[in-house]
Amino acid sequence: MSEPTPDKPVSEFEKAAAAAQEESLIGEFWAFLAQNKKWWLLPIMIVMLLLGALILLSSTAAAPFIYTLF
């Protein structure tokens, strides 16, 4: 990203983009939950992450151990 020059004003969009470069996806999601009071999304996301981890692990050497859970 180029540095602003004195003759070119910096827009609000450019300021927000520069500030957002330091944030992570998890940090942005947490800020979204806190700002919009969408705490009911948290259990859904946790279950989705756990299912995704099970799917990924089912193709590895850990598969026999996962199948004993069910």
Short mmCIF file of N, CA and C in Angstrom, two decimals:
data_model
loop_
_atom_site.label_atom_id
_atom_site.label_comp_id
_atom_site.label_asym_id
_atom_site.label_seq_id
_atom_site.Cartn_x
_atom_site.Cartn_y
_atom_site.Cartn_z
N MET A 1 0.85 -1.16 0.00
CA MET A 1 0.00 0.00 0.00
C MET A 1 0.90 1.23 0.00
N SER A 2 0.59 2.17 -0.80
CA SER A 2 1.44 3.35 -0.92
C SER A 2 1.16 4.33 0.21
N GLU A 3 2.18 5.04 0.57
CA GLU A 3 2.05 6.05 1.61
C GLU A 3 1.29 7.26 1.07
N PRO A 4 0.45 7.88 1.88
CA PRO A 4 -0.27 9.06 1.40
C PRO A 4 0.68 10.23 1.18
N THR A 5 0.46 10.93 0.13
CA THR A 5 1.25 12.11 -0.18
C THR A 5 0.50 13.34 0.31
N PRO A 6 1.21 14.45 0.51
CA PRO A 6 0.54 15.65 1.03
C PRO A 6 -0.56 16.17 0.10
N ASP A 7 -0.43 15.94 -1.21
CA ASP A 7 -1.44 16.46 -2.11
C ASP A 7 -2.62 15.49 -2.31
N LYS A 8 -2.51 14.26 -1.78
CA LYS A 8 -3.58 13.28 -1.92
C LYS A 8 -4.18 13.00 -0.54
N PRO A 9 -5.46 13.36 -0.31
CA PRO A 9 -6.06 13.11 1.00
C PRO A 9 -6.33 11.63 1.19
N VAL A 10 -6.29 11.20 2.45
CA VAL A 10 -6.55 9.81 2.80
C VAL A 10 -8.03 9.68 3.13
N SER A 11 -8.69 8.73 2.46
CA SER A 11 -10.12 8.54 2.68
C SER A 11 -10.36 7.73 3.95
N GLU A 12 -11.59 7.73 4.41
CA GLU A 12 -11.96 6.95 5.59
C GLU A 12 -11.79 5.45 5.31
N PHE A 13 -12.06 5.05 4.08
CA PHE A 13 -11.90 3.64 3.70
C PHE A 13 -10.45 3.21 3.82
N GLU A 14 -9.53 4.04 3.37
CA GLU A 14 -8.11 3.72 3.46
C GLU A 14 -7.64 3.67 4.91
N LYS A 15 -8.18 4.55 5.75
CA LYS A 15 -7.83 4.53 7.16
C LYS A 15 -8.33 3.24 7.82
N ALA A 16 -9.57 2.83 7.50
CA ALA A 16 -10.13 1.61 8.07
C ALA A 16 -9.37 0.38 7.58
N ALA A 17 -8.97 0.37 6.31
CA ALA A 17 -8.23 -0.76 5.77
C ALA A 17 -6.86 -0.88 6.43
N ALA A 18 -6.21 0.25 6.68
CA ALA A 18 -4.91 0.23 7.34
C ALA A 18 -5.04 -0.26 8.78
N ALA A 19 -6.11 0.13 9.46
CA ALA A 19 -6.31 -0.30 10.84
C ALA A 19 -6.67 -1.77 10.91
N ALA A 20 -7.37 -2.30 9.90
CA ALA A 20 -7.81 -3.68 9.92
C ALA A 20 -6.70 -4.66 9.57
N GLN A 21 -5.59 -4.19 9.06
CA GLN A 21 -4.50 -5.10 8.68
C GLN A 21 -3.86 -5.75 9.90
N GLU A 22 -3.95 -5.12 11.05
CA GLU A 22 -3.35 -5.68 12.25
C GLU A 22 -4.25 -6.69 12.94
N GLU A 23 -5.53 -6.78 12.58
CA GLU A 23 -6.47 -7.67 13.26
C GLU A 23 -6.48 -9.04 12.63
N SER A 24 -6.77 -10.04 13.44
CA SER A 24 -6.89 -11.40 12.93
C SER A 24 -8.36 -11.71 12.68
N LEU A 25 -8.61 -12.81 12.02
CA LEU A 25 -9.98 -13.22 11.74
C LEU A 25 -10.73 -13.53 13.02
N ILE A 26 -10.05 -14.17 13.95
CA ILE A 26 -10.68 -14.50 15.22
C ILE A 26 -11.01 -13.23 16.01
N GLY A 27 -10.08 -12.27 15.98
CA GLY A 27 -10.33 -11.00 16.66
C GLY A 27 -11.49 -10.24 16.06
N GLU A 28 -11.59 -10.25 14.75
CA GLU A 28 -12.71 -9.58 14.09
C GLU A 28 -14.02 -10.28 14.40
N PHE A 29 -14.02 -11.61 14.42
CA PHE A 29 -15.24 -12.35 14.74
C PHE A 29 -15.67 -12.08 16.17
N TRP A 30 -14.72 -12.04 17.09
CA TRP A 30 -15.03 -11.75 18.49
C TRP A 30 -15.60 -10.34 18.64
N ALA A 31 -15.03 -9.37 17.92
CA ALA A 31 -15.55 -8.00 17.97
C ALA A 31 -16.95 -7.94 17.38
N PHE A 32 -17.20 -8.71 16.32
CA PHE A 32 -18.54 -8.76 15.74
C PHE A 32 -19.55 -9.30 16.73
N LEU A 33 -19.18 -10.40 17.43
CA LEU A 33 -20.08 -10.98 18.42
C LEU A 33 -20.39 -9.99 19.53
N ALA A 34 -19.36 -9.31 20.00
CA ALA A 34 -19.55 -8.37 21.12
C ALA A 34 -20.37 -7.16 20.70
N GLN A 35 -20.10 -6.63 19.52
CA GLN A 35 -20.77 -5.41 19.08
C GLN A 35 -22.24 -5.66 18.75
N ASN A 36 -22.52 -6.78 18.09
CA ASN A 36 -23.88 -7.04 17.62
C ASN A 36 -24.69 -7.94 18.55
N LYS A 37 -24.10 -8.34 19.67
CA LYS A 37 -24.77 -9.20 20.66
C LYS A 37 -25.30 -10.48 20.02
N LYS A 38 -24.48 -11.11 19.21
CA LYS A 38 -24.85 -12.35 18.52
C LYS A 38 -24.17 -13.54 19.21
N TRP A 39 -24.30 -13.63 20.52
CA TRP A 39 -23.61 -14.68 21.27
C TRP A 39 -24.13 -16.07 20.93
N TRP A 40 -25.33 -16.17 20.36
CA TRP A 40 -25.87 -17.47 19.99
C TRP A 40 -25.09 -18.10 18.84
N LEU A 41 -24.28 -17.32 18.12
CA LEU A 41 -23.47 -17.86 17.04
C LEU A 41 -22.26 -18.64 17.54
N LEU A 42 -21.83 -18.35 18.75
CA LEU A 42 -20.62 -18.99 19.28
C LEU A 42 -20.74 -20.51 19.40
N PRO A 43 -21.81 -21.07 19.98
CA PRO A 43 -21.90 -22.54 20.02
C PRO A 43 -21.98 -23.17 18.63
N ILE A 44 -22.63 -22.50 17.71
CA ILE A 44 -22.72 -23.03 16.35
C ILE A 44 -21.34 -23.10 15.73
N MET A 45 -20.54 -22.06 15.89
CA MET A 45 -19.20 -22.04 15.32
C MET A 45 -18.30 -23.09 15.98
N ILE A 46 -18.44 -23.28 17.28
CA ILE A 46 -17.63 -24.28 17.98
C ILE A 46 -17.96 -25.68 17.47
N VAL A 47 -19.25 -25.98 17.31
CA VAL A 47 -19.64 -27.30 16.81
C VAL A 47 -19.15 -27.49 15.38
N MET A 48 -19.24 -26.46 14.56
CA MET A 48 -18.76 -26.57 13.18
C MET A 48 -17.25 -26.82 13.14
N LEU A 49 -16.50 -26.15 14.01
CA LEU A 49 -15.05 -26.38 14.06
C LEU A 49 -14.72 -27.79 14.53
N LEU A 50 -15.45 -28.29 15.52
CA LEU A 50 -15.22 -29.65 16.00
C LEU A 50 -15.54 -30.69 14.93
N LEU A 51 -16.63 -30.49 14.21
CA LEU A 51 -16.97 -31.42 13.12
C LEU A 51 -15.93 -31.36 12.01
N GLY A 52 -15.45 -30.17 11.71
CA GLY A 52 -14.40 -30.04 10.70
C GLY A 52 -13.13 -30.74 11.12
N ALA A 53 -12.79 -30.64 12.41
CA ALA A 53 -11.60 -31.34 12.90
C ALA A 53 -11.78 -32.85 12.83
N LEU A 54 -13.00 -33.33 13.13
CA LEU A 54 -13.25 -34.76 13.02
C LEU A 54 -13.13 -35.24 11.58
N ILE A 55 -13.61 -34.46 10.66
CA ILE A 55 -13.52 -34.83 9.24
C ILE A 55 -12.06 -34.88 8.80
N LEU A 56 -11.28 -33.89 9.22
CA LEU A 56 -9.87 -33.88 8.85
C LEU A 56 -9.11 -35.05 9.48
N LEU A 57 -9.42 -35.35 10.71
CA LEU A 57 -8.72 -36.43 11.41
C LEU A 57 -9.16 -37.82 10.95
N SER A 58 -10.32 -37.91 10.30
CA SER A 58 -10.80 -39.22 9.88
C SER A 58 -9.96 -39.81 8.76
N SER A 59 -9.17 -39.00 8.09
CA SER A 59 -8.33 -39.52 7.02
C SER A 59 -6.88 -39.72 7.47
N THR A 60 -6.63 -39.66 8.76
CA THR A 60 -5.27 -39.83 9.28
C THR A 60 -5.19 -41.12 10.10
N ALA A 61 -4.07 -41.30 10.74
CA ALA A 61 -3.87 -42.48 11.58
C ALA A 61 -4.72 -42.43 12.84
N ALA A 62 -5.31 -41.28 13.14
CA ALA A 62 -6.15 -41.16 14.33
C ALA A 62 -7.56 -41.68 14.09
N ALA A 63 -7.88 -42.12 12.88
CA ALA A 63 -9.23 -42.57 12.55
C ALA A 63 -9.73 -43.71 13.43
N PRO A 64 -8.93 -44.74 13.71
CA PRO A 64 -9.46 -45.81 14.57
C PRO A 64 -9.85 -45.32 15.97
N PHE A 65 -9.17 -44.32 16.47
CA PHE A 65 -9.50 -43.79 17.79
C PHE A 65 -10.76 -42.95 17.75
N ILE A 66 -11.01 -42.28 16.64
CA ILE A 66 -12.21 -41.46 16.51
C ILE A 66 -13.44 -42.36 16.41
N TYR A 67 -13.33 -43.47 15.67
CA TYR A 67 -14.47 -44.35 15.47
C TYR A 67 -14.89 -45.01 16.78
N THR A 68 -14.01 -45.13 17.74
CA THR A 68 -14.41 -45.73 19.02
C THR A 68 -15.27 -44.75 19.83
N LEU A 69 -15.24 -43.47 19.51
CA LEU A 69 -16.07 -42.50 20.22
C LEU A 69 -17.55 -42.65 19.87
N PHE A 70 -17.82 -43.16 18.69
CA PHE A 70 -19.20 -43.27 18.23
C PHE A 70 -19.60 -44.70 18.30
#
